[in-house]
Amino acid sequence: MATGKVEAYLKDVTLMPQPWVRDAAITIAQLVADHGKKAGGAITVDRFARLQLGAE
């Protein structure tokens, strides 16, 4: 039970498993992989910023 809660939390606060904003059927990881294939190489995400509205 604890493992499931930790996985759900990490899914919300990390970038790669989150759904893409324009199409919730695919994740950011899938989007990066697809664009890497189209570009002919590997694409890596070096960093990202997490913003939250309404937080103090």
PDB file with SEQRES, HELIX, SHEET and CRYST1 records, atoms N, CA, C and O in Angstrom:
SEQRES   1 A   56  MET ALA THR GLY LYS VAL GLU ALA TYR LEU LYS ASP VAL          
SEQRES   2 A   56  THR LEU MET PRO GLN PRO TRP VAL ARG ASP ALA ALA ILE          
SEQRES   3 A   56  THR ILE ALA GLN LEU VAL ALA ASP HIS GLY LYS LYS ALA          
SEQRES   4 A   56  GLY GLY ALA ILE THR VAL ASP ARG PHE ALA ARG LEU GLN          
SEQRES   5 A   56  LEU GLY ALA GLU                                              
HELIX    1 AA1 ALA A    2  VAL A   13  1                                  12    
HELIX    2 AA2 ILE A   28  ALA A   39  1                                  12    
CRYST1    1.000    1.000    1.000  90.00  90.00  90.00 P 1           1          
ATOM      1  N   MET A   1       0.824  -1.183   0.000  1.00  0.00           N  
ATOM      2  CA  MET A   1       0.000   0.000   0.000  1.00  0.00           C  
ATOM      3  C   MET A   1       0.873   1.252   0.000  1.00  0.00           C  
ATOM      4  O   MET A   1       0.589   2.211  -0.718  1.00  0.00           O  
ATOM      5  N   ALA A   2       1.933   1.242   0.805  1.00  0.00           N  
ATOM      6  CA  ALA A   2       2.820   2.401   0.860  1.00  0.00           C  
ATOM      7  C   ALA A   2       3.536   2.607  -0.464  1.00  0.00           C  
ATOM      8  O   ALA A   2       3.760   3.745  -0.878  1.00  0.00           O  
ATOM      9  N   THR A   3       3.896   1.528  -1.127  1.00  0.00           N  
ATOM     10  CA  THR A   3       4.581   1.623  -2.416  1.00  0.00           C  
ATOM     11  C   THR A   3       3.692   2.319  -3.441  1.00  0.00           C  
ATOM     12  O   THR A   3       4.168   3.159  -4.204  1.00  0.00           O  
ATOM     13  N   GLY A   4       2.429   1.981  -3.462  1.00  0.00           N  
ATOM     14  CA  GLY A   4       1.491   2.607  -4.383  1.00  0.00           C  
ATOM     15  C   GLY A   4       1.343   4.099  -4.130  1.00  0.00           C  
ATOM     16  O   GLY A   4       1.245   4.884  -5.073  1.00  0.00           O  
ATOM     17  N   LYS A   5       1.327   4.491  -2.867  1.00  0.00           N  
ATOM     18  CA  LYS A   5       1.203   5.909  -2.532  1.00  0.00           C  
ATOM     19  C   LYS A   5       2.455   6.682  -2.930  1.00  0.00           C  
ATOM     20  O   LYS A   5       2.366   7.809  -3.416  1.00  0.00           O  
ATOM     21  N   VAL A   6       3.605   6.081  -2.726  1.00  0.00           N  
ATOM     22  CA  VAL A   6       4.854   6.732  -3.119  1.00  0.00           C  
ATOM     23  C   VAL A   6       4.912   6.878  -4.635  1.00  0.00           C  
ATOM     24  O   VAL A   6       5.300   7.932  -5.139  1.00  0.00           O  
ATOM     25  N   GLU A   7       4.533   5.835  -5.365  1.00  0.00           N  
ATOM     26  CA  GLU A   7       4.536   5.899  -6.826  1.00  0.00           C  
ATOM     27  C   GLU A   7       3.559   6.956  -7.334  1.00  0.00           C  
ATOM     28  O   GLU A   7       3.871   7.673  -8.284  1.00  0.00           O  
ATOM     29  N   ALA A   8       2.389   7.062  -6.721  1.00  0.00           N  
ATOM     30  CA  ALA A   8       1.412   8.079  -7.121  1.00  0.00           C  
ATOM     31  C   ALA A   8       1.948   9.480  -6.856  1.00  0.00           C  
ATOM     32  O   ALA A   8       1.749  10.387  -7.664  1.00  0.00           O  
ATOM     33  N   TYR A   9       2.623   9.657  -5.733  1.00  0.00           N  
ATOM     34  CA  TYR A   9       3.204  10.957  -5.402  1.00  0.00           C  
ATOM     35  C   TYR A   9       4.290  11.328  -6.406  1.00  0.00           C  
ATOM     36  O   TYR A   9       4.317  12.452  -6.906  1.00  0.00           O  
ATOM     37  N   LEU A  10       5.181  10.392  -6.699  1.00  0.00           N  
ATOM     38  CA  LEU A  10       6.257  10.670  -7.647  1.00  0.00           C  
ATOM     39  C   LEU A  10       5.727  10.939  -9.048  1.00  0.00           C  
ATOM     40  O   LEU A  10       6.314  11.721  -9.795  1.00  0.00           O  
ATOM     41  N   LYS A  11       4.634  10.304  -9.405  1.00  0.00           N  
ATOM     42  CA  LYS A  11       4.026  10.542 -10.715  1.00  0.00           C  
ATOM     43  C   LYS A  11       3.532  11.985 -10.826  1.00  0.00           C  
ATOM     44  O   LYS A  11       3.547  12.568 -11.910  1.00  0.00           O  
ATOM     45  N   ASP A  12       3.098  12.556  -9.709  1.00  0.00           N  
ATOM     46  CA  ASP A  12       2.601  13.925  -9.721  1.00  0.00           C  
ATOM     47  C   ASP A  12       3.711  14.969  -9.677  1.00  0.00           C  
ATOM     48  O   ASP A  12       3.538  16.060 -10.220  1.00  0.00           O  
ATOM     49  N   VAL A  13       4.838  14.670  -9.053  1.00  0.00           N  
ATOM     50  CA  VAL A  13       5.868  15.690  -8.856  1.00  0.00           C  
ATOM     51  C   VAL A  13       7.076  15.545  -9.774  1.00  0.00           C  
ATOM     52  O   VAL A  13       7.941  16.421  -9.777  1.00  0.00           O  
ATOM     53  N   THR A  14       7.166  14.473 -10.551  1.00  0.00           N  
ATOM     54  CA  THR A  14       8.261  14.338 -11.498  1.00  0.00           C  
ATOM     55  C   THR A  14       7.739  14.559 -12.910  1.00  0.00           C  
ATOM     56  O   THR A  14       6.551  14.371 -13.172  1.00  0.00           O  
ATOM     57  N   LEU A  15       8.606  14.948 -13.801  1.00  0.00           N  
ATOM     58  CA  LEU A  15       8.183  15.371 -15.145  1.00  0.00           C  
ATOM     59  C   LEU A  15       7.820  14.228 -16.076  1.00  0.00           C  
ATOM     60  O   LEU A  15       6.745  14.246 -16.675  1.00  0.00           O  
ATOM     61  N   MET A  16       8.668  13.256 -16.209  1.00  0.00           N  
ATOM     62  CA  MET A  16       8.530  12.272 -17.282  1.00  0.00           C  
ATOM     63  C   MET A  16       7.240  11.439 -17.250  1.00  0.00           C  
ATOM     64  O   MET A  16       6.702  11.158 -18.321  1.00  0.00           O  
ATOM     65  N   PRO A  17       6.717  11.029 -16.099  1.00  0.00           N  
ATOM     66  CA  PRO A  17       5.478  10.239 -16.137  1.00  0.00           C  
ATOM     67  C   PRO A  17       4.197  11.073 -16.224  1.00  0.00           C  
ATOM     68  O   PRO A  17       3.103  10.512 -16.301  1.00  0.00           O  
ATOM     69  N   GLN A  18       4.316  12.390 -16.213  1.00  0.00           N  
ATOM     70  CA  GLN A  18       3.116  13.222 -16.271  1.00  0.00           C  
ATOM     71  C   GLN A  18       2.514  13.218 -17.666  1.00  0.00           C  
ATOM     72  O   GLN A  18       3.246  13.105 -18.650  1.00  0.00           O  
ATOM     73  N   PRO A  19       1.194  13.340 -17.773  1.00  0.00           N  
ATOM     74  CA  PRO A  19       0.566  13.419 -19.095  1.00  0.00           C  
ATOM     75  C   PRO A  19       0.911  14.743 -19.773  1.00  0.00           C  
ATOM     76  O   PRO A  19       1.092  15.769 -19.118  1.00  0.00           O  
ATOM     77  N   TRP A  20       0.995  14.692 -21.088  1.00  0.00           N  
ATOM     78  CA  TRP A  20       1.272  15.891 -21.865  1.00  0.00           C  
ATOM     79  C   TRP A  20       0.043  16.792 -21.831  1.00  0.00           C  
ATOM     80  O   TRP A  20      -1.083  16.294 -21.834  1.00  0.00           O  
ATOM     81  N   VAL A  21       0.236  18.090 -21.798  1.00  0.00           N  
ATOM     82  CA  VAL A  21      -0.854  19.048 -21.664  1.00  0.00           C  
ATOM     83  C   VAL A  21      -1.803  18.998 -22.856  1.00  0.00           C  
ATOM     84  O   VAL A  21      -3.018  19.079 -22.679  1.00  0.00           O  
ATOM     85  N   ARG A  22      -1.280  18.871 -24.033  1.00  0.00           N  
ATOM     86  CA  ARG A  22      -2.122  18.907 -25.236  1.00  0.00           C  
ATOM     87  C   ARG A  22      -2.815  17.585 -25.543  1.00  0.00           C  
ATOM     88  O   ARG A  22      -3.844  17.579 -26.219  1.00  0.00           O  
ATOM     89  N   ASP A  23      -2.279  16.471 -25.065  1.00  0.00           N  
ATOM     90  CA  ASP A  23      -2.874  15.160 -25.304  1.00  0.00           C  
ATOM     91  C   ASP A  23      -2.592  14.289 -24.086  1.00  0.00           C  
ATOM     92  O   ASP A  23      -1.495  13.748 -23.950  1.00  0.00           O  
ATOM     93  N   ALA A  24      -3.561  14.152 -23.212  1.00  0.00           N  
ATOM     94  CA  ALA A  24      -3.367  13.436 -21.948  1.00  0.00           C  
ATOM     95  C   ALA A  24      -3.184  11.931 -22.141  1.00  0.00           C  
ATOM     96  O   ALA A  24      -2.905  11.221 -21.175  1.00  0.00           O  
ATOM     97  N   ALA A  25      -3.334  11.437 -23.357  1.00  0.00           N  
ATOM     98  CA  ALA A  25      -3.181  10.007 -23.606  1.00  0.00           C  
ATOM     99  C   ALA A  25      -1.710   9.589 -23.642  1.00  0.00           C  
ATOM    100  O   ALA A  25      -1.402   8.405 -23.501  1.00  0.00           O  
ATOM    101  N   ILE A  26      -0.796  10.554 -23.831  1.00  0.00           N  
ATOM    102  CA  ILE A  26       0.630  10.212 -23.861  1.00  0.00           C  
ATOM    103  C   ILE A  26       1.355  10.946 -22.734  1.00  0.00           C  
ATOM    104  O   ILE A  26       0.916  12.001 -22.276  1.00  0.00           O  
ATOM    105  N   THR A  27       2.461  10.372 -22.303  1.00  0.00           N  
ATOM    106  CA  THR A  27       3.253  10.984 -21.239  1.00  0.00           C  
ATOM    107  C   THR A  27       4.383  11.817 -21.847  1.00  0.00           C  
ATOM    108  O   THR A  27       4.659  11.744 -23.044  1.00  0.00           O  
ATOM    109  N   ILE A  28       5.020  12.599 -20.999  1.00  0.00           N  
ATOM    110  CA  ILE A  28       6.156  13.408 -21.448  1.00  0.00           C  
ATOM    111  C   ILE A  28       7.288  12.499 -21.929  1.00  0.00           C  
ATOM    112  O   ILE A  28       7.965  12.819 -22.906  1.00  0.00           O  
ATOM    113  N   ALA A  29       7.496  11.380 -21.257  1.00  0.00           N  
ATOM    114  CA  ALA A  29       8.544  10.442 -21.670  1.00  0.00           C  
ATOM    115  C   ALA A  29       8.284   9.921 -23.079  1.00  0.00           C  
ATOM    116  O   ALA A  29       9.211   9.825 -23.883  1.00  0.00           O  
ATOM    117  N   GLN A  30       7.036   9.585 -23.384  1.00  0.00           N  
ATOM    118  CA  GLN A  30       6.690   9.113 -24.724  1.00  0.00           C  
ATOM    119  C   GLN A  30       6.878  10.221 -25.754  1.00  0.00           C  
ATOM    120  O   GLN A  30       7.344   9.965 -26.864  1.00  0.00           O  
ATOM    121  N   LEU A  31       6.521  11.440 -25.396  1.00  0.00           N  
ATOM    122  CA  LEU A  31       6.666  12.578 -26.300  1.00  0.00           C  
ATOM    123  C   LEU A  31       8.136  12.831 -26.620  1.00  0.00           C  
ATOM    124  O   LEU A  31       8.491  13.056 -27.777  1.00  0.00           O  
ATOM    125  N   VAL A  32       8.984  12.795 -25.607  1.00  0.00           N  
ATOM    126  CA  VAL A  32      10.421  12.998 -25.811  1.00  0.00           C  
ATOM    127  C   VAL A  32      10.994  11.889 -26.688  1.00  0.00           C  
ATOM    128  O   VAL A  32      11.797  12.159 -27.582  1.00  0.00           O  
ATOM    129  N   ALA A  33      10.590  10.648 -26.439  1.00  0.00           N  
ATOM    130  CA  ALA A  33      11.082   9.532 -27.248  1.00  0.00           C  
ATOM    131  C   ALA A  33      10.634   9.658 -28.701  1.00  0.00           C  
ATOM    132  O   ALA A  33      11.423   9.406 -29.611  1.00  0.00           O  
ATOM    133  N   ASP A  34       9.385  10.043 -28.932  1.00  0.00           N  
ATOM    134  CA  ASP A  34       8.883  10.207 -30.299  1.00  0.00           C  
ATOM    135  C   ASP A  34       9.631  11.306 -31.044  1.00  0.00           C  
ATOM    136  O   ASP A  34       9.988  11.133 -32.210  1.00  0.00           O  
ATOM    137  N   HIS A  35       9.869  12.427 -30.384  1.00  0.00           N  
ATOM    138  CA  HIS A  35      10.595  13.520 -31.033  1.00  0.00           C  
ATOM    139  C   HIS A  35      12.056  13.157 -31.254  1.00  0.00           C  
ATOM    140  O   HIS A  35      12.668  13.617 -32.218  1.00  0.00           O  
ATOM    141  N   GLY A  36      12.616  12.346 -30.384  1.00  0.00           N  
ATOM    142  CA  GLY A  36      13.982  11.873 -30.583  1.00  0.00           C  
ATOM    143  C   GLY A  36      14.098  11.006 -31.821  1.00  0.00           C  
ATOM    144  O   GLY A  36      15.060  11.115 -32.580  1.00  0.00           O  
ATOM    145  N   LYS A  37      13.102  10.133 -32.023  1.00  0.00           N  
ATOM    146  CA  LYS A  37      13.097   9.289 -33.223  1.00  0.00           C  
ATOM    147  C   LYS A  37      12.980  10.136 -34.482  1.00  0.00           C  
ATOM    148  O   LYS A  37      13.653   9.872 -35.478  1.00  0.00           O  
ATOM    149  N   LYS A  38      12.118  11.162 -34.436  1.00  0.00           N  
ATOM    150  CA  LYS A  38      11.939  12.036 -35.594  1.00  0.00           C  
ATOM    151  C   LYS A  38      13.209  12.830 -35.886  1.00  0.00           C  
ATOM    152  O   LYS A  38      13.534  13.083 -37.046  1.00  0.00           O  
ATOM    153  N   ALA A  39      13.922  13.222 -34.839  1.00  0.00           N  
ATOM    154  CA  ALA A  39      15.148  14.011 -35.013  1.00  0.00           C  
ATOM    155  C   ALA A  39      16.336  13.136 -35.390  1.00  0.00           C  
ATOM    156  O   ALA A  39      17.352  13.645 -35.863  1.00  0.00           O  
ATOM    157  N   GLY A  40      16.223  11.838 -35.187  1.00  0.00           N  
ATOM    158  CA  GLY A  40      17.295  10.937 -35.557  1.00  0.00           C  
ATOM    159  C   GLY A  40      18.342  10.753 -34.472  1.00  0.00           C  
ATOM    160  O   GLY A  40      19.461  10.330 -34.760  1.00  0.00           O  
ATOM    161  N   GLY A  41      18.004  11.058 -33.252  1.00  0.00           N  
ATOM    162  CA  GLY A  41      18.955  10.896 -32.155  1.00  0.00           C  
ATOM    163  C   GLY A  41      18.223  10.847 -30.832  1.00  0.00           C  
ATOM    164  O   GLY A  41      16.995  10.790 -30.784  1.00  0.00           O  
ATOM    165  N   ALA A  42      18.986  10.870 -29.774  1.00  0.00           N  
ATOM    166  CA  ALA A  42      18.399  10.831 -28.439  1.00  0.00           C  
ATOM    167  C   ALA A  42      18.213  12.251 -27.918  1.00  0.00           C  
ATOM    168  O   ALA A  42      19.086  13.104 -28.084  1.00  0.00           O  
ATOM    169  N   ILE A  43      17.088  12.492 -27.298  1.00  0.00           N  
ATOM    170  CA  ILE A  43      16.813  13.773 -26.657  1.00  0.00           C  
ATOM    171  C   ILE A  43      16.784  13.536 -25.161  1.00  0.00           C  
ATOM    172  O   ILE A  43      16.150  12.595 -24.685  1.00  0.00           O  
ATOM    173  N   THR A  44      17.467  14.384 -24.428  1.00  0.00           N  
ATOM    174  CA  THR A  44      17.451  14.282 -22.972  1.00  0.00           C  
ATOM    175  C   THR A  44      16.900  15.570 -22.373  1.00  0.00           C  
ATOM    176  O   THR A  44      17.057  16.652 -22.939  1.00  0.00           O  
ATOM    177  N   VAL A  45      16.263  15.436 -21.239  1.00  0.00           N  
ATOM    178  CA  VAL A  45      15.766  16.588 -20.490  1.00  0.00           C  
ATOM    179  C   VAL A  45      16.768  16.835 -19.379  1.00  0.00           C  
ATOM    180  O   VAL A  45      16.928  16.006 -18.483  1.00  0.00           O  
ATOM    181  N   ASP A  46      17.450  17.985 -19.436  1.00  0.00           N  
ATOM    182  CA  ASP A  46      18.468  18.291 -18.441  1.00  0.00           C  
ATOM    183  C   ASP A  46      17.868  18.818 -17.141  1.00  0.00           C  
ATOM    184  O   ASP A  46      18.317  18.464 -16.050  1.00  0.00           O  
ATOM    185  N   ARG A  47      16.856  19.663 -17.268  1.00  0.00           N  
ATOM    186  CA  ARG A  47      16.210  20.207 -16.069  1.00  0.00           C  
ATOM    187  C   ARG A  47      14.846  20.769 -16.441  1.00  0.00           C  
ATOM    188  O   ARG A  47      14.549  21.019 -17.609  1.00  0.00           O  
ATOM    189  N   PHE A  48      14.035  20.959 -15.423  1.00  0.00           N  
ATOM    190  CA  PHE A  48      12.733  21.572 -15.615  1.00  0.00           C  
ATOM    191  C   PHE A  48      12.354  22.299 -14.340  1.00  0.00           C  
ATOM    192  O   PHE A  48      12.913  22.032 -13.276  1.00  0.00           O  
ATOM    193  N   ALA A  49      11.410  23.214 -14.446  1.00  0.00           N  
ATOM    194  CA  ALA A  49      10.928  23.962 -13.280  1.00  0.00           C  
ATOM    195  C   ALA A  49       9.480  23.573 -13.029  1.00  0.00           C  
ATOM    196  O   ALA A  49       8.677  23.503 -13.960  1.00  0.00           O  
ATOM    197  N   ARG A  50       9.158  23.327 -11.790  1.00  0.00           N  
ATOM    198  CA  ARG A  50       7.789  22.977 -11.406  1.00  0.00           C  
ATOM    199  C   ARG A  50       7.164  24.191 -10.758  1.00  0.00           C  
ATOM    200  O   ARG A  50       7.675  24.693  -9.757  1.00  0.00           O  
ATOM    201  N   LEU A  51       6.063  24.671 -11.316  1.00  0.00           N  
ATOM    202  CA  LEU A  51       5.353  25.827 -10.794  1.00  0.00           C  
ATOM    203  C   LEU A  51       3.997  25.391 -10.268  1.00  0.00           C  
ATOM    204  O   LEU A  51       3.352  24.511 -10.839  1.00  0.00           O  
ATOM    205  N   GLN A  52       3.575  26.003  -9.191  1.00  0.00           N  
ATOM    206  CA  GLN A  52       2.280  25.680  -8.624  1.00  0.00           C  
ATOM    207  C   GLN A  52       1.548  26.973  -8.303  1.00  0.00           C  
ATOM    208  O   GLN A  52       2.062  27.823  -7.576  1.00  0.00           O  
ATOM    209  N   LEU A  53       0.366  27.114  -8.838  1.00  0.00           N  
ATOM    210  CA  LEU A  53      -0.428  28.304  -8.593  1.00  0.00           C  
ATOM    211  C   LEU A  53      -1.128  28.195  -7.242  1.00  0.00           C  
ATOM    212  O   LEU A  53      -1.571  27.118  -6.845  1.00  0.00           O  
ATOM    213  N   GLY A  54      -1.218  29.304  -6.556  1.00  0.00           N  
ATOM    214  CA  GLY A  54      -1.940  29.341  -5.291  1.00  0.00           C  
ATOM    215  C   GLY A  54      -1.135  28.876  -4.101  1.00  0.00           C  
ATOM    216  O   GLY A  54      -1.662  28.841  -2.989  1.00  0.00           O  
ATOM    217  N   ALA A  55       0.111  28.520  -4.289  1.00  0.00           N  
ATOM    218  CA  ALA A  55       0.949  28.082  -3.176  1.00  0.00           C  
ATOM    219  C   ALA A  55       1.706  29.268  -2.606  1.00  0.00           C  
ATOM    220  O   ALA A  55       2.086  30.190  -3.328  1.00  0.00           O  
ATOM    221  N   GLU A  56       1.913  29.229  -1.326  1.00  0.00           N  
ATOM    222  CA  GLU A  56       2.678  30.325  -0.696  1.00  0.00           C  
ATOM    223  C   GLU A  56       4.070  29.895  -0.396  1.00  0.00           C  
ATOM    224  O   GLU A  56       4.858  30.679   0.132  1.00  0.00           O  
TER     225      GLU A  56                                                      
END                                                                             
